[in-house]
PDB file of C-alpha atoms in Angstrom:
ATOM      1  CA  MET A1238      51.133 -31.022 -50.306  1.00  0.00           C
ATOM      2  CA  THR A1239      51.201 -30.912 -46.842  1.00  0.00           C
ATOM      3  CA  ASP A1240      51.802 -27.019 -46.169  1.00  0.00           C
ATOM      4  CA  THR A1241      48.043 -26.709 -48.394  1.00  0.00           C
ATOM      5  CA  TYR A1242      46.075 -29.383 -45.701  1.00  0.00           C
ATOM      6  CA  ASN A1243      47.653 -27.527 -42.904  1.00  0.00           C
ATOM      7  CA  ASP A1244      46.876 -24.047 -44.112  1.00  0.00           C
ATOM      8  CA  ARG A1245      43.227 -25.991 -45.552  1.00  0.00           C
ATOM      9  CA  GLN A1246      43.106 -27.064 -42.047  1.00  0.00           C
ATOM     10  CA  THR A1247      43.840 -24.186 -40.019  1.00  0.00           C
ATOM     11  CA  ASP A1248      41.173 -21.982 -42.455  1.00  0.00           C
ATOM     12  CA  ILE A1249      38.756 -24.831 -42.043  1.00  0.00           C
ATOM     13  CA  GLN A1250      39.233 -24.050 -38.277  1.00  0.00           C
ATOM     14  CA  VAL A1251      39.467 -20.399 -38.229  1.00  0.00           C
ATOM     15  CA  LYS A1252      35.943 -20.736 -40.236  1.00  0.00           C
ATOM     16  CA  ASN A1253      34.583 -22.942 -37.271  1.00  0.00           C
ATOM     17  CA  ASN A1254      35.842 -20.420 -34.461  1.00  0.00           C
ATOM     18  CA  ILE A1255      34.049 -17.828 -36.504  1.00  0.00           C
ATOM     19  CA  LEU A1256      30.848 -19.283 -37.315  1.00  0.00           C
ATOM     20  CA  ALA A1257      30.873 -21.042 -33.082  1.00  0.00           C
ATOM     21  CA  SER A1258      30.980 -16.882 -32.045  1.00  0.00           C
ATOM     22  CA  ILE A1259      28.787 -15.796 -33.730  1.00  0.00           C
ATOM     23  CA  VAL A1260      26.364 -18.931 -32.547  1.00  0.00           C
ATOM     24  CA  VAL A1261      27.206 -18.182 -29.393  1.00  0.00           C
ATOM     25  CA  VAL A1262      26.183 -13.996 -29.350  1.00  0.00           C
ATOM     26  CA  VAL A1263      23.370 -14.987 -31.330  1.00  0.00           C
ATOM     27  CA  VAL A1264      22.500 -17.386 -28.300  1.00  0.00           C
ATOM     28  CA  VAL A1265      23.388 -14.834 -25.899  1.00  0.00           C
ATOM     29  CA  VAL A1266      20.910 -11.988 -27.514  1.00  0.00           C
ATOM     30  CA  VAL A1267      17.838 -14.609 -27.466  1.00  0.00           C
ATOM     31  CA  GLU A1268      18.414 -15.377 -24.164  1.00  0.00           C
ATOM     32  CA  VAL A1269      18.777 -11.505 -23.178  1.00  0.00           C
ATOM     33  CA  VAL A1270      15.398 -10.366 -25.847  1.00  0.00           C
ATOM     34  CA  VAL A1271      13.606 -13.466 -24.089  1.00  0.00           C
ATOM     35  CA  VAL A1272      14.253 -12.208 -20.598  1.00  0.00           C
ATOM     36  CA  VAL A1273      13.526  -8.729 -21.496  1.00  0.00           C
ATOM     37  CA  VAL A1274       9.888  -9.647 -22.690  1.00  0.00           C
ATOM     38  CA  VAL A1275       9.659 -12.388 -19.808  1.00  0.00           C
ATOM     39  CA  VAL A1276      10.093  -9.133 -17.452  1.00  0.00           C
ATOM     40  CA  VAL A1277       8.141  -6.570 -19.563  1.00  0.00           C
ATOM     41  CA  VAL A1278       5.321  -9.668 -19.827  1.00  0.00           C
ATOM     42  CA  VAL A1279       5.022 -10.477 -16.034  1.00  0.00           C
ATOM     43  CA  ILE A1280       5.446  -6.257 -15.199  1.00  0.00           C
ATOM     44  CA  VAL A1281       2.328  -5.991 -17.535  1.00  0.00           C
ATOM     45  CA  VAL A1282       0.590  -8.512 -15.826  1.00  0.00           C
ATOM     46  CA  ILE A1283       1.136  -6.830 -12.842  1.00  0.00           C
ATOM     47  CA  VAL A1284      -0.321  -3.456 -13.378  1.00  0.00           C
ATOM     48  CA  VAL A1285      -3.091  -5.568 -14.818  1.00  0.00           C
ATOM     49  CA  VAL A1286      -3.837  -7.458 -11.462  1.00  0.00           C
ATOM     50  CA  VAL A1287      -3.805  -4.292  -9.555  1.00  0.00           C
ATOM     51  CA  VAL A1288      -5.747  -1.925 -11.714  1.00  0.00           C
ATOM     52  CA  VAL A1289      -8.458  -5.039 -11.639  1.00  0.00           C
ATOM     53  CA  VAL A1290      -7.835  -5.112  -7.878  1.00  0.00           C
ATOM     54  CA  VAL A1291      -8.159  -1.350  -7.603  1.00  0.00           C
ATOM     55  CA  VAL A1292     -11.417  -1.233 -10.371  1.00  0.00           C
ATOM     56  CA  VAL A1293     -13.147  -3.914  -7.922  1.00  0.00           C
ATOM     57  CA  VAL A1294     -12.694  -1.974  -4.619  1.00  0.00           C
ATOM     58  CA  VAL A1295     -14.102   1.118  -6.056  1.00  0.00           C
ATOM     59  CA  VAL A1296     -17.157  -0.442  -7.439  1.00  0.00           C
ATOM     60  CA  VAL A1297     -17.798  -2.533  -3.956  1.00  0.00           C
ATOM     61  CA  VAL A1298     -17.302   0.950  -1.892  1.00  0.00           C
ATOM     62  CA  VAL A1299     -19.713   2.182  -4.487  1.00  0.00           C
ATOM     63  CA  VAL A1300     -22.002  -0.228  -3.923  1.00  0.00           C
ATOM     64  CA  VAL A1301     -21.496  -0.184  -0.357  1.00  0.00           C
ATOM     65  CA  VAL A1302     -22.116   3.512  -0.002  1.00  0.00           C
ATOM     66  CA  VAL A1303     -25.572   3.292  -2.893  1.00  0.00           C
ATOM     67  CA  VAL A1304     -26.740   0.734  -0.293  1.00  0.00           C
ATOM     68  CA  VAL A1305     -26.085   2.722   2.791  1.00  0.00           C
ATOM     69  CA  VAL A1306     -27.880   5.842   1.138  1.00  0.00           C
ATOM     70  CA  VAL A1307     -30.612   4.044   0.536  1.00  0.00           C
ATOM     71  CA  LEU A1308     -31.065   2.170   3.517  1.00  0.00           C
ATOM     72  CA  GLU A1309     -31.299   5.734   5.518  1.00  0.00           C
ATOM     73  CA  GLU A1310     -33.698   6.982   3.191  1.00  0.00           C
ATOM     74  CA  VAL A1311     -35.839   3.626   3.715  1.00  0.00           C
ATOM     75  CA  VAL A1312     -35.596   4.161   7.347  1.00  0.00           C
ATOM     76  CA  VAL A1313     -36.026   7.965   7.618  1.00  0.00           C
ATOM     77  CA  GLU A1314     -39.124   7.401   5.494  1.00  0.00           C
ATOM     78  CA  GLU A1315     -40.336   4.545   7.806  1.00  0.00           C
ATOM     79  CA  GLU A1316     -39.748   7.165  11.104  1.00  0.00           C
ATOM     80  CA  GLU A1317     -41.527   9.990   9.195  1.00  0.00           C
ATOM     81  CA  GLU A1318     -44.223   7.187   8.472  1.00  0.00           C
ATOM     82  CA  GLU A1319     -44.671   6.517  12.189  1.00  0.00           C
ATOM     83  CA  GLU A1320     -44.330  10.007  13.130  1.00  0.00           C
ATOM     84  CA  GLU A1321     -47.928  10.595  11.458  1.00  0.00           C
ATOM     85  CA  GLU A1322     -49.513   7.627  12.377  1.00  0.00           C
ATOM     86  CA  GLU A1323     -48.982   9.328  16.400  1.00  0.00           C
ATOM     87  CA  VAL A1324     -50.267  12.534  14.860  1.00  0.00           C
ATOM     88  CA  GLU A1325     -53.738  11.070  13.310  1.00  0.00           C
ATOM     89  CA  VAL A1326     -53.886   9.171  16.824  1.00  0.00           C
ATOM     90  CA  VAL A1327     -53.485  12.192  18.367  1.00  0.00           C
ATOM     91  CA  ILE A1328     -55.858  14.270  15.703  1.00  0.00           C
ATOM     92  CA  VAL A1329     -58.107  11.343  16.822  1.00  0.00           C
ATOM     93  CA  ALA A1330     -58.165  11.202  20.486  1.00  0.00           C
ATOM     94  CA  VAL A1331     -58.726  15.094  20.247  1.00  0.00           C
ATOM     95  CA  VAL A1332     -61.786  14.624  18.219  1.00  0.00           C
ATOM     96  CA  VAL A1333     -62.849  12.273  20.028  1.00  0.00           C
ATOM     97  CA  VAL A1334     -62.986  13.825  23.320  1.00  0.00           C
ATOM     98  CA  LEU A1335     -63.767  17.212  21.879  1.00  0.00           C
ATOM     99  CA  SER A1336     -67.233  15.693  20.614  1.00  0.00           C
ATOM    100  CA  GLY A1337     -67.587  13.797  23.592  1.00  0.00           C
ATOM    101  CA  THR A1338     -68.468  17.027  25.811  1.00  0.00           C
TER     102      THR A1338
END
């Protein structure tokens, strides 16, 4: 009877050791999967942030270029208008001088 009891106890210990080993393997696998998922998520977040920053920089540069071009056109138009006014003043002065003679 003692031998049977000891055999059962040994069988139970072996089964417990096997179950403990399986649990340890499962826990390690789960931890590795979690770490891999976290690393992938961090990499994706970094890539998204970099893409957003690049898009914002490109948009800002485009807006600045458009504003500069528009302002240059406005300045050029104002200078042309001033030149036209000067020409008109000269023409009027010439007409006045000629009509006075």
